[in-house]
Short mmCIF file of C-alpha atoms and ligand atoms in Angstrom, two decimals:
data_model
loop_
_atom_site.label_atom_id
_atom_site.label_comp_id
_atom_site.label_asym_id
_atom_site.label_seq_id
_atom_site.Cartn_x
_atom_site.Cartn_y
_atom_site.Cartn_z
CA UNK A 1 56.58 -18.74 6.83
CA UNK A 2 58.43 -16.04 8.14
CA UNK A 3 57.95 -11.62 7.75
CA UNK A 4 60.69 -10.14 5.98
CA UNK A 5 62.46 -8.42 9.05
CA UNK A 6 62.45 -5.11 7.50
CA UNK A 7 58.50 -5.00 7.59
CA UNK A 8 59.27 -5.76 11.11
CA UNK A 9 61.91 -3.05 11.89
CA UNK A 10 59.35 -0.69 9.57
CA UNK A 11 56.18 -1.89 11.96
CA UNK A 12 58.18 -1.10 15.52
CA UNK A 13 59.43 2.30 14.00
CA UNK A 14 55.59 3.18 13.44
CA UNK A 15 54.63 2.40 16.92
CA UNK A 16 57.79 3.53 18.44
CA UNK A 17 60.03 2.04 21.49
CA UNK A 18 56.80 1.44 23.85
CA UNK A 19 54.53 0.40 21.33
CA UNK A 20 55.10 -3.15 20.91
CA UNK A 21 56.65 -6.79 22.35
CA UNK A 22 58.83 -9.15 20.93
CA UNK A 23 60.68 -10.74 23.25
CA UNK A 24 59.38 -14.62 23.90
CA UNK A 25 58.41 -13.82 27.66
CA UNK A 26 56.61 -10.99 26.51
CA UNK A 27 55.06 -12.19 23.90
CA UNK A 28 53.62 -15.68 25.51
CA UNK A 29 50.37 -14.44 26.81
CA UNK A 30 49.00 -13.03 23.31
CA UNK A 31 50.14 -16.71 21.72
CA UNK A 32 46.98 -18.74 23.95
CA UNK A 33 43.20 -18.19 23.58
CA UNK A 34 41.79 -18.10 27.23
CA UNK A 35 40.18 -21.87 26.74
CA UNK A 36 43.87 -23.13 26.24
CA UNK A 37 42.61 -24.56 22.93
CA UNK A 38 45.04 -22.75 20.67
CA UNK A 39 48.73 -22.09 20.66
CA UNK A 40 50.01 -19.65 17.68
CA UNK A 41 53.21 -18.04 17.19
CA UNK A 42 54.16 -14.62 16.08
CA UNK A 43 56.93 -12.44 15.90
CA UNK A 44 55.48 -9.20 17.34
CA UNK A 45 52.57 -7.69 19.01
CA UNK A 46 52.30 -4.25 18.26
CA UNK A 47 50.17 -1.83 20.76
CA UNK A 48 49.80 1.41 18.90
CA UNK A 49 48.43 4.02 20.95
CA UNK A 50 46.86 6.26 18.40
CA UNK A 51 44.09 5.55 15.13
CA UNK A 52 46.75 7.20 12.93
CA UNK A 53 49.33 4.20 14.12
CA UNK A 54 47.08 1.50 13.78
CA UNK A 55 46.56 3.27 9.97
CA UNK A 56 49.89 3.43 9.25
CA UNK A 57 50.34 -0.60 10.43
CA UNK A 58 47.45 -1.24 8.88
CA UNK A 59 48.77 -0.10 5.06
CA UNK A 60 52.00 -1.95 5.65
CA UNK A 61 50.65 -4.93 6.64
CA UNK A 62 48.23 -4.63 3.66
CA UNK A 63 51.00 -3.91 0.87
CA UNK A 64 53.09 -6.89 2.53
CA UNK A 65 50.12 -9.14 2.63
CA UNK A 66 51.00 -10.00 5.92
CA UNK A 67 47.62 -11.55 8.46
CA UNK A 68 46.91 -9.10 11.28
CA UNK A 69 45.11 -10.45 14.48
CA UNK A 70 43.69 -7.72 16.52
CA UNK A 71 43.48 -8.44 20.23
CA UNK A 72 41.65 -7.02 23.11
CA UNK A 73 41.78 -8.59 27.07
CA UNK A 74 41.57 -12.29 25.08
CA UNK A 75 38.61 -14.01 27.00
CA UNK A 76 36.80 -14.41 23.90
CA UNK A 77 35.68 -18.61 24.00
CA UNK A 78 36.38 -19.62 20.44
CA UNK A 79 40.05 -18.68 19.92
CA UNK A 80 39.12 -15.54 17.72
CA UNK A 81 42.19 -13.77 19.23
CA UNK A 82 44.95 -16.25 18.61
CA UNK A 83 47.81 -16.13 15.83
CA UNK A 84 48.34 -18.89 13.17
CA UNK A 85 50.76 -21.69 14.68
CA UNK A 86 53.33 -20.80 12.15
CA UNK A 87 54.24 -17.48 13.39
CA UNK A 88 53.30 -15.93 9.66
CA UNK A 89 50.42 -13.03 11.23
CA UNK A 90 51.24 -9.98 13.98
CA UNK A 91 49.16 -9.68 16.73
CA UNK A 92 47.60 -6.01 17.12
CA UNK A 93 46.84 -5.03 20.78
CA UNK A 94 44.25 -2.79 21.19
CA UNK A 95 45.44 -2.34 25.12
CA UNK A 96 46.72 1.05 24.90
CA UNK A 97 44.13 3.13 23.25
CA UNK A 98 42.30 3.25 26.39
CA UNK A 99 40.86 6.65 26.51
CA UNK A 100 36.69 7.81 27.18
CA UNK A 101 37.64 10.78 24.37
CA UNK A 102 33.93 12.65 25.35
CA UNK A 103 30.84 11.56 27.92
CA UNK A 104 27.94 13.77 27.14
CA UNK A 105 25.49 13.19 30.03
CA UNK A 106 22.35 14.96 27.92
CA UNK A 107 22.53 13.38 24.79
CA UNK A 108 23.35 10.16 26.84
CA UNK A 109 26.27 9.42 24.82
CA UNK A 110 30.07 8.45 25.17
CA UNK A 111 32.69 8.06 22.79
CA UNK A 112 35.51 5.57 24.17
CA UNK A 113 38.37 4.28 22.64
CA UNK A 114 38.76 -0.14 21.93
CA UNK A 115 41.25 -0.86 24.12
CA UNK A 116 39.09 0.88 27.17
CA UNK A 117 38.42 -2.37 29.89
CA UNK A 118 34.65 -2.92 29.92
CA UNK A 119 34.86 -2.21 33.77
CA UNK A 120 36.45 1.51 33.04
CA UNK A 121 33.52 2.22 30.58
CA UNK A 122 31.14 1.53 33.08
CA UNK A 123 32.67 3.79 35.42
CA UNK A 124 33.46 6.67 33.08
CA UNK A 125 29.70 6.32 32.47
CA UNK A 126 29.08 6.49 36.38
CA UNK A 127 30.61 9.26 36.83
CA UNK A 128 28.51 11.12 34.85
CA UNK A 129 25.30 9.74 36.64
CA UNK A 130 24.51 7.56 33.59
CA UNK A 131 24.80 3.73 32.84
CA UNK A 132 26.25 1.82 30.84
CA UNK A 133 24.58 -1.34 30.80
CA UNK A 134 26.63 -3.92 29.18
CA UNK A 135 28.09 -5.99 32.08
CA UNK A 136 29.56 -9.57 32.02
CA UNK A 137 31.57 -11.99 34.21
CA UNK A 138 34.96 -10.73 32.72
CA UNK A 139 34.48 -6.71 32.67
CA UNK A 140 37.43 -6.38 34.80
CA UNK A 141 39.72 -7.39 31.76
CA UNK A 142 37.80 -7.47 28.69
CA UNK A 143 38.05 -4.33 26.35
CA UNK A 144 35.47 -2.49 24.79
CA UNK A 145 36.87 -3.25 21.39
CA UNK A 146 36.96 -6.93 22.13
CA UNK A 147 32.91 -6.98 23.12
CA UNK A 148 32.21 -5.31 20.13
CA UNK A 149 33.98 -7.06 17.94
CA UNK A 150 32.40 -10.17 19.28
CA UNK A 151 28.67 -8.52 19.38
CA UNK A 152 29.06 -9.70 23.40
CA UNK A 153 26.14 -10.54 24.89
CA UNK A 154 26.20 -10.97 29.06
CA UNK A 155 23.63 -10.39 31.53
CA UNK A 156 21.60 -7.47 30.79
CA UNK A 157 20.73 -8.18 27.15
CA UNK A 158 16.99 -8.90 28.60
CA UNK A 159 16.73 -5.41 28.83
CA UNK A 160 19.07 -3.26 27.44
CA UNK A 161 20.39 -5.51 24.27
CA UNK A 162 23.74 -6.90 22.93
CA UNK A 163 26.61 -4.87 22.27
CA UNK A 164 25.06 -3.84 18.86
CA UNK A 165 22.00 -2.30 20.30
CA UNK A 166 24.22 -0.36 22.52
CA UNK A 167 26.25 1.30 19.99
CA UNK A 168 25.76 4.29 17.80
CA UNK A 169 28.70 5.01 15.70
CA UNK A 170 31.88 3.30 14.75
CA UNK A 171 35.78 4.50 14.19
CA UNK A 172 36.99 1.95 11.68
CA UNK A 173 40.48 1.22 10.30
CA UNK A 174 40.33 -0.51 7.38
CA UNK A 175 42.57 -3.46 6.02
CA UNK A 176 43.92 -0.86 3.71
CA UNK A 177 44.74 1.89 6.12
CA UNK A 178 41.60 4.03 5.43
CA UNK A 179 39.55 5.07 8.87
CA UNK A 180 36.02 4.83 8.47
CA UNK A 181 34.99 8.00 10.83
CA UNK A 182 31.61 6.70 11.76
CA UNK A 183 31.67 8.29 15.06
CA UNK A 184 28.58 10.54 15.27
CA UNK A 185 26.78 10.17 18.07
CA UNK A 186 23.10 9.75 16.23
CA UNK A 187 20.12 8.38 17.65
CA UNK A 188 19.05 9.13 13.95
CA UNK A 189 21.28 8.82 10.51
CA UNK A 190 19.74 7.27 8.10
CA UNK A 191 22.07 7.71 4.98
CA UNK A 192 22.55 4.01 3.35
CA UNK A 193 23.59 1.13 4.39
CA UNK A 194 24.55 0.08 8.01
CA UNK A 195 28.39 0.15 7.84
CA UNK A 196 28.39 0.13 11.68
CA UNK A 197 26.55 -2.86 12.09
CA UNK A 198 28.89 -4.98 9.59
CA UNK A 199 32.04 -4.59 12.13
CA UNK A 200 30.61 -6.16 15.14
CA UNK A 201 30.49 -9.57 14.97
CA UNK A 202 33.13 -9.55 12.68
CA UNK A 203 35.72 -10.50 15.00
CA UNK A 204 38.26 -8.61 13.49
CA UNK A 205 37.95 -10.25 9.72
CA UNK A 206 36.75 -6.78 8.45
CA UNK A 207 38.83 -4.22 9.72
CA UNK A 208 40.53 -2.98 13.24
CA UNK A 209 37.82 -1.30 15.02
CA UNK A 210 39.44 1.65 17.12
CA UNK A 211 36.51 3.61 19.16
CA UNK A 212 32.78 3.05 19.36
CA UNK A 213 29.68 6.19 20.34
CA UNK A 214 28.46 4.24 22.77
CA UNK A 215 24.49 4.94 24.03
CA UNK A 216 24.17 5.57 28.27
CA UNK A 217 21.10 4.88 29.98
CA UNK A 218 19.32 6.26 33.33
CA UNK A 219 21.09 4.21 36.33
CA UNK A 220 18.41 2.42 38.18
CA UNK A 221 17.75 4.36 41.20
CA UNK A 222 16.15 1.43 43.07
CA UNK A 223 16.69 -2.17 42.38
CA UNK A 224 15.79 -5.80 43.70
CA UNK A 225 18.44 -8.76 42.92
CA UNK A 226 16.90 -12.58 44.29
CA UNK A 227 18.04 -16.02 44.31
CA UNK A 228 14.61 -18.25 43.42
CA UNK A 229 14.46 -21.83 43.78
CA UNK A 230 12.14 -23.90 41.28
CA UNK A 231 11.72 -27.64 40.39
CA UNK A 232 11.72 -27.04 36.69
CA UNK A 233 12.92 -24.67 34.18
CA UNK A 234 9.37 -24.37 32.27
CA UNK A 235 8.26 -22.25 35.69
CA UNK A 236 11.34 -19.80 35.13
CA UNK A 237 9.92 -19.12 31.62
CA UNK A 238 6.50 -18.60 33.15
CA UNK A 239 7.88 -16.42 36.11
CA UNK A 240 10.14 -14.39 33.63
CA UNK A 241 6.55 -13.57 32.00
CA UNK A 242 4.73 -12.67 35.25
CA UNK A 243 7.92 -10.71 36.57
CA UNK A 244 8.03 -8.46 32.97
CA UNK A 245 4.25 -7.70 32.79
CA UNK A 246 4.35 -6.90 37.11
CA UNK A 247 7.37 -4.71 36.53
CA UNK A 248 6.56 -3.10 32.81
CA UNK A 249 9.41 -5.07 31.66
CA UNK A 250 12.02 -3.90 34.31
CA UNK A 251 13.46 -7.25 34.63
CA UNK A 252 17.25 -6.58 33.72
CA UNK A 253 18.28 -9.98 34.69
CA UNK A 254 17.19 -13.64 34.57
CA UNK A 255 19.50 -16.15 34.53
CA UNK A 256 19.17 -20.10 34.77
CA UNK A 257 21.32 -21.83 37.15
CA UNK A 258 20.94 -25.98 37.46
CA UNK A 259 21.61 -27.78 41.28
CA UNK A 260 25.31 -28.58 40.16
CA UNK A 261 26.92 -25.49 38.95
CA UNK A 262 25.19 -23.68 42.24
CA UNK A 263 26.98 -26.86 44.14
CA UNK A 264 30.09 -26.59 42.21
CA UNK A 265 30.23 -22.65 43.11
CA UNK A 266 29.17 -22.92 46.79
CA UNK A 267 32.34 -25.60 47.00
CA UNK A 268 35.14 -24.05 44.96
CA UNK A 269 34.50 -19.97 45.13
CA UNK A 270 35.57 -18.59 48.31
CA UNK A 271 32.89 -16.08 50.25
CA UNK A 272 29.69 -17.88 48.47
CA UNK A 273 27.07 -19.50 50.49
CA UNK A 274 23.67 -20.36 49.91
CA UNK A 275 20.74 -17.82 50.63
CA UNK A 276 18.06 -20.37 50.61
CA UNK A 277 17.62 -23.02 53.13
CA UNK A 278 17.02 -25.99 50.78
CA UNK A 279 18.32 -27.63 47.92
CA UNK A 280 16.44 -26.98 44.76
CA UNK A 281 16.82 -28.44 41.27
CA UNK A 282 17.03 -25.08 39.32
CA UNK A 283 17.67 -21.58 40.63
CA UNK A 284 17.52 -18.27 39.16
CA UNK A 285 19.10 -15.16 39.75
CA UNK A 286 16.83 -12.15 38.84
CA UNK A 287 17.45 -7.99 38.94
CA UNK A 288 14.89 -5.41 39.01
CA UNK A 289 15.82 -2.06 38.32
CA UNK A 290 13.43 0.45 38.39
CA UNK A 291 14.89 4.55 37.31
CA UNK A 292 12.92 6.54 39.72
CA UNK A 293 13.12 6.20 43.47
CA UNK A 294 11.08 3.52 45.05
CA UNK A 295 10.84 2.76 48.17
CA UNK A 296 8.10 -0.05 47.97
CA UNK A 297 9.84 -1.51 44.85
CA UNK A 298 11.36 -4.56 47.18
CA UNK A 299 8.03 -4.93 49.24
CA UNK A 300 6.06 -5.44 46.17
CA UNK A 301 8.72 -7.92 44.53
CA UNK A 302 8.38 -10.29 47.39
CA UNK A 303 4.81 -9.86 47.85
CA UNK A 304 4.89 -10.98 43.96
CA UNK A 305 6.86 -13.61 44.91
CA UNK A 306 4.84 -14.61 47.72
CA UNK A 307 2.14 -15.21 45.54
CA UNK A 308 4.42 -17.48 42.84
CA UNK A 309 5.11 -19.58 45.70
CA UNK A 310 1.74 -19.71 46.64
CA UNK A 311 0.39 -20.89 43.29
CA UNK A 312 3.68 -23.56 43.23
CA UNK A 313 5.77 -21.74 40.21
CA UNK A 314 8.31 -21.05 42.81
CA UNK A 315 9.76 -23.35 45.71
CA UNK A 316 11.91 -20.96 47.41
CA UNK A 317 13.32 -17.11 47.11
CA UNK A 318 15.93 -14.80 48.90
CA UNK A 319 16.36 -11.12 48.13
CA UNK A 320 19.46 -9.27 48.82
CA UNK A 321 19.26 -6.87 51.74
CA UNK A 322 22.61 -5.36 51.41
CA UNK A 323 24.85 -4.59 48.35
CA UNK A 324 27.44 -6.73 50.06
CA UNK A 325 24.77 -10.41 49.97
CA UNK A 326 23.77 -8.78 45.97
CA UNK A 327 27.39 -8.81 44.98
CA UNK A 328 27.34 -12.52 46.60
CA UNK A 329 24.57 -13.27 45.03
CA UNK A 330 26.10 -12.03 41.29
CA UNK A 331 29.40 -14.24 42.19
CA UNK A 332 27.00 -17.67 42.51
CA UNK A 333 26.38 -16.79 38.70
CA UNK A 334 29.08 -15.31 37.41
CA UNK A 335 31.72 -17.80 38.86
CA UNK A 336 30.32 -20.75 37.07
CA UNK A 337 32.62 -20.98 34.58
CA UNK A 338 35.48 -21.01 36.79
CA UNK A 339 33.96 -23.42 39.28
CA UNK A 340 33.43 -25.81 36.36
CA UNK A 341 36.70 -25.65 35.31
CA UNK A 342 37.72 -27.47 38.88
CA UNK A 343 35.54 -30.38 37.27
CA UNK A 344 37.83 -31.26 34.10
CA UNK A 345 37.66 -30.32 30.85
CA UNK A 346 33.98 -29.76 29.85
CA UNK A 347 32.54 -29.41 26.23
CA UNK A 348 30.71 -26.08 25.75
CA UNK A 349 27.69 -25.35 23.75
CA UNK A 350 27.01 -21.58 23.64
CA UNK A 351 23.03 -21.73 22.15
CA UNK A 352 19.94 -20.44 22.13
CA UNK A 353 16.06 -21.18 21.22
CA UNK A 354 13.15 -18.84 21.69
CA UNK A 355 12.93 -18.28 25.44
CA UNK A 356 9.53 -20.25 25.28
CA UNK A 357 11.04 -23.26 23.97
CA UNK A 358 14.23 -23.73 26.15
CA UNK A 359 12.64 -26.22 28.53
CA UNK A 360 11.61 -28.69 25.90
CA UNK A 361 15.40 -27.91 24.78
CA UNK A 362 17.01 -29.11 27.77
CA UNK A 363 14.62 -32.12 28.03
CA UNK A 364 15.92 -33.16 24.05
CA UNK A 365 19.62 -32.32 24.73
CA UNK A 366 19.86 -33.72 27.54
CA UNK A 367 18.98 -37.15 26.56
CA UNK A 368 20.98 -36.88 23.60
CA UNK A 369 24.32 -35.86 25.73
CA UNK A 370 23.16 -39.04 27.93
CA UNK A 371 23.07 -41.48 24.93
CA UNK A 372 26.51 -40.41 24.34
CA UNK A 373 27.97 -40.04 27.81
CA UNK A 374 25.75 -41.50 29.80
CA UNK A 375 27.59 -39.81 33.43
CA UNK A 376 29.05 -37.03 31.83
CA UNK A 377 27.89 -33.98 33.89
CA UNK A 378 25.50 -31.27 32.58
CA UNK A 379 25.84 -28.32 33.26
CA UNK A 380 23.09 -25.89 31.49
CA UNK A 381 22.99 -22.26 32.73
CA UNK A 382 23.01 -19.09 31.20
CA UNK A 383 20.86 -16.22 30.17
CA UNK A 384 16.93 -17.65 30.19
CA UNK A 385 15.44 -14.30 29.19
CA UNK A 386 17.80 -14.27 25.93
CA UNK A 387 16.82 -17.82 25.44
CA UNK A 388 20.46 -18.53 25.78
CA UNK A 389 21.71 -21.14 27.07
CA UNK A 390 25.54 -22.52 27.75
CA UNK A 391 25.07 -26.33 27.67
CA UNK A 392 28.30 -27.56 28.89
CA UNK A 393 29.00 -31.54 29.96
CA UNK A 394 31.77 -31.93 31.79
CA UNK A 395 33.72 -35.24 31.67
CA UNK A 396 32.66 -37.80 34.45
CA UNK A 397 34.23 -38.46 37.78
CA UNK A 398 35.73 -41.39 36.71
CA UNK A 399 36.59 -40.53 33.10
CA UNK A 400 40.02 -38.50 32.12
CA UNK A 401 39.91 -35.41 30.43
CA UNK A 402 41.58 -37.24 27.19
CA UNK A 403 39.41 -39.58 26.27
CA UNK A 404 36.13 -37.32 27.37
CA UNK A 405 36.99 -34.85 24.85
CA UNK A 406 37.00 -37.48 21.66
CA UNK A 407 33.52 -37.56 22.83
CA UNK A 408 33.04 -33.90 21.51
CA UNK A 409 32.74 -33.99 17.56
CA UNK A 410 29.60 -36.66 18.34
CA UNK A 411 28.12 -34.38 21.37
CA UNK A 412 28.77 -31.27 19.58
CA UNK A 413 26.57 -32.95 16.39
CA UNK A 414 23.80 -33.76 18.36
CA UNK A 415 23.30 -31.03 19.98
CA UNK A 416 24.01 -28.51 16.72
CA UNK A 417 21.69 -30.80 14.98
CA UNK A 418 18.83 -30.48 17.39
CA UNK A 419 19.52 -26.52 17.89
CA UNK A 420 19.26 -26.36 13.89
CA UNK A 421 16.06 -28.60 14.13
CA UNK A 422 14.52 -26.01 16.74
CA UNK A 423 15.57 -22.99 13.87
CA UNK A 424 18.05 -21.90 17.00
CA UNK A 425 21.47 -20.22 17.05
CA UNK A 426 24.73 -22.72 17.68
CA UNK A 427 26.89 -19.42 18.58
CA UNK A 428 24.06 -17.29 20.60
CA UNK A 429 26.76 -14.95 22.17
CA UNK A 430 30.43 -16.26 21.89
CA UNK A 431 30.83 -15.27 18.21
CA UNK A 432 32.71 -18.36 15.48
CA UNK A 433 36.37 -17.47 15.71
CA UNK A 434 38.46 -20.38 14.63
CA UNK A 435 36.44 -23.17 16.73
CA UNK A 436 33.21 -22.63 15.02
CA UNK A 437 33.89 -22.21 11.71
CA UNK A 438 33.08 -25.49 10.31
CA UNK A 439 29.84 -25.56 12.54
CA UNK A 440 29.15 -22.21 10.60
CA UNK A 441 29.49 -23.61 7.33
CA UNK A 442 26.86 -26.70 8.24
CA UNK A 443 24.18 -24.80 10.07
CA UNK A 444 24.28 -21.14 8.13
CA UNK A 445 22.22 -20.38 5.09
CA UNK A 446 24.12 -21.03 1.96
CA UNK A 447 22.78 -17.77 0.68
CA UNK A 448 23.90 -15.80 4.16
CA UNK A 449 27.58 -17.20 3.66
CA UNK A 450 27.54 -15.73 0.36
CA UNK A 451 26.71 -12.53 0.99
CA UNK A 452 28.93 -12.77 4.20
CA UNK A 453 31.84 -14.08 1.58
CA UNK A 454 30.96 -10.90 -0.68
CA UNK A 455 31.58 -8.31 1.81
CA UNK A 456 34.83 -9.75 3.05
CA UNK A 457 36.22 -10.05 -0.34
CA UNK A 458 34.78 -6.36 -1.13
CA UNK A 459 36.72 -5.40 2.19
CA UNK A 460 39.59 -7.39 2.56
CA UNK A 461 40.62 -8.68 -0.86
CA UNK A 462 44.01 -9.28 0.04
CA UNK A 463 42.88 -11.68 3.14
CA UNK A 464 44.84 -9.77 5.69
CA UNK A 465 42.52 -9.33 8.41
CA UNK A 466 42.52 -11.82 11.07
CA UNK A 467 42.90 -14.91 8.67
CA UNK A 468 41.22 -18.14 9.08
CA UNK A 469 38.75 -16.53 11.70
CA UNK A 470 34.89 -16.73 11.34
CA UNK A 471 35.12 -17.60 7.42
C1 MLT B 501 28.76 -16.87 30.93
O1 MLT B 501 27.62 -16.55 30.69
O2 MLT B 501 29.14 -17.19 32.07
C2 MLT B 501 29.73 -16.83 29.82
O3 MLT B 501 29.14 -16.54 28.61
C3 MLT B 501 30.71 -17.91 29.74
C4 MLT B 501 30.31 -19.36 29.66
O4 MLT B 501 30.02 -19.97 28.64
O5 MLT B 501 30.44 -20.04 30.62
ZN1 ZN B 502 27.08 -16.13 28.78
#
């Protein structure tokens, strides 16, 4: 199915001679989801730079009934980014609306623009002496519009929330061309319903969102980052308790790392190396920020720590002393993902449980995986404080990547099975796109897809906005 070519000419006149890509070589990136599990097709990516352009594509693409796909750095996980293979949708590139419009240090507020790159956001908010906290292992490329159109999660929800808790106000352009100026910068407005809260997580199926009132925070003024060994994951959910009530609840970060993706990390990441002597059978990576000055803060952590080990909840622990060993220490996490790609291809379970009950979870799942692969290699880390956990299994040694991955419709069950029996999440943080939408349809509550259903027909009636995504 092909878009009548003067829609096209029509769409590139809006946008003008800088504003958008259609020749193949230019095009290719925007036609793969960063997993490599899709390949779509499309005629033309448009990157307006203005909310007035992506208005005006916005009603022609509308009155054409022609599927719009908004993009932002594309390392979302479940291909909610990626054009229909038969080159029928335009892909709408958030890339150049990349401007902090306002930072208002006292009311600790910003207003930025989608197509900012989570890493510039943070800055912007820097520079002002504020924080702002969202932070995950892509911030160098993904865009602002991207994590909140995916609700993004990362590794200081513990403390500070998801992208939704960090968000005040909303600049929406609807499917029909109509912005929804929901900008205000509010701690308080409460006049109806939550129109804000409807756009993120609605990876793009609702409307194009173009800038976001984003909340700042204090920046820590002293903080504590360690590497802890333990034997089992049930003493990480017992030291994430004693760390929160020792701290009031400054713990910012506390992720779960198993022996093997540490291993995998330590062999394929350049600069890594181990901080602890030993070899444990779980690790975590905690941060400690405290706001005010402290000079004792990293005295009391370890004598805190002392007295885990002591008492046998922890085998092992290393804090940073420099900023230079704390970024190392942030790459044994956040390079997982990459370092388990060297493996083969894995199968990826984004989940989570109450924080309590994670332990018994990995227990369960992991003898399920087993009675299905029985060498396939498990790789469960992620973020324990969320109760989050990313159970990948990547294919054996001497298994190829083919024949592991008709494996995954049976792995996938079992494990979305046993999440639904423990009243869990099967998409804790990477959102549905196109891979989970059947999984959404099993596990979600009839009555929840209805309502969901509702509002995107009340929205989008015409079905323009990033079709076959989510629903
Ligand atoms: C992470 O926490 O590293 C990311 O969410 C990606 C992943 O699933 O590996
Ligand atoms: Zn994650």
């Amino acid at each position: 199915m092909s878009i009548n070519p003067s829609l096209l000419a029509e769409l590139r006149r809006v946008v003008g001679p800088q504003g958008y890509l259609d020749q193949a070589a230019d095009v290719e990136p925007y036609l793969v989801d960063h997993r490599k599990l899709y390949r779509g097709a499309t005629p033309l990516v448009l990157r307006p730079d203005s909310t007035e352009q992506v208005s005006a594509i916005m009603r022609l693409c509308n009155e054409a009934r022609v599927g719009v796909v908004p993009v932002g750095g594309n390392t979302s996980y479940c291909g909610g980014a990626t054009p229909s293979e038969d080159g029928s949708q335009i892909v709408l590139s958030l890339a150049r609306m990349r401007r902090v419009r306002s930072v208002d240090p006292l009311n600790y507020t910003m207003i930025a623009e989608a197509g900012c790159v989570l890493a510039e956001v943070q800055a912007a908010a820097a520079s002002a002496d504020r924080l702002f906290p969202m932070s995950l292992g892509s911030e160098g490329s993904c865009q602002l519009g991207g994590n909140l159109s995916t609700n993004a999660g990362g590794t200081a929800v513990l403390r500070y929330g998801m992208m939704r808790d960090l968000i005040l106000g909303l600049e929406v352009v609807l499917p029909d061309g109509r912005v929804l100026d929901g900008l205000k910068p509010l701690r308080k407005d409460n006049t109806g319903y939550d129109l804000r809260d409807l756009f993120m997580g609605a990876e793009g199926t609702l409307g194009v969102i173009t800038a976001a009132a984003c909340k700042l925070f204090s920046r820590p003024a002293s903080s504590v980052t360690a590497l802890v060994g333990i034997t089992d994951p049930k003493h990480a959910v017992s030291l994430l308790s004693r760390l929160r009530s020792f701290t009031g609840d400054a713990v910012s970060t506390f992720e779960l790392i198993p022996r093997l993706a540490l291993e995998l990390v330590l062999e394929f990441v350049p600069n890594t190396a181990n901080p602890l002597d030993g070899r444990h059978d779980w690790y975590v990576l905690l941060e400690i920020g405290m706001g005010r000055q402290d000079e004792s803060l990293r005295g009391a952590i370890e004598a805190e720590l002392a007295n885990a080990l002591e008492e046998g909840q922890i085998v092992d622990a290393a804090i940073a002393a420099s900023e230079s060993q704390r970024e190392m220490f942030w790459r044994l996490r956040e390079t997982i993902p990459e370092a388990q790609r060297r493996i083969g291809a894995s199968i990826k379970h984004d989940v989570s449980v109450t924080t309590s009950e994670l332990p018994q979870f990995i227990i369960e799942a992991s003898q399920l995986v087993r009675s299905i692969s029985p060498t396939g290699r498990i790789v469960s880390y992620g973020h324990l404080g969320d109760g989050n956990l990313h159970f990948n299994v990547s294919r054996p040694v001497d298994q190829d990547d083919e024949s592991f991955l008709r494996l995954a419709p049976n792995i996938n069950r079992a494990v979305h099975d046993l999440i639904a029996r423990y009243g869990g999440s099967i998409s804790a943080e990477h959102g549905i796109g196109r891979l989970k939408r059947e999984e959404l349809v099993r596990y979600k509550q009839p009555v929840a897809l209805d309502v969901m259903r509702a509002i995107k027909q009340a929205l989008d009636p015409n079905g323009i906005m990033n079709p076959g995504k989510v629903l």
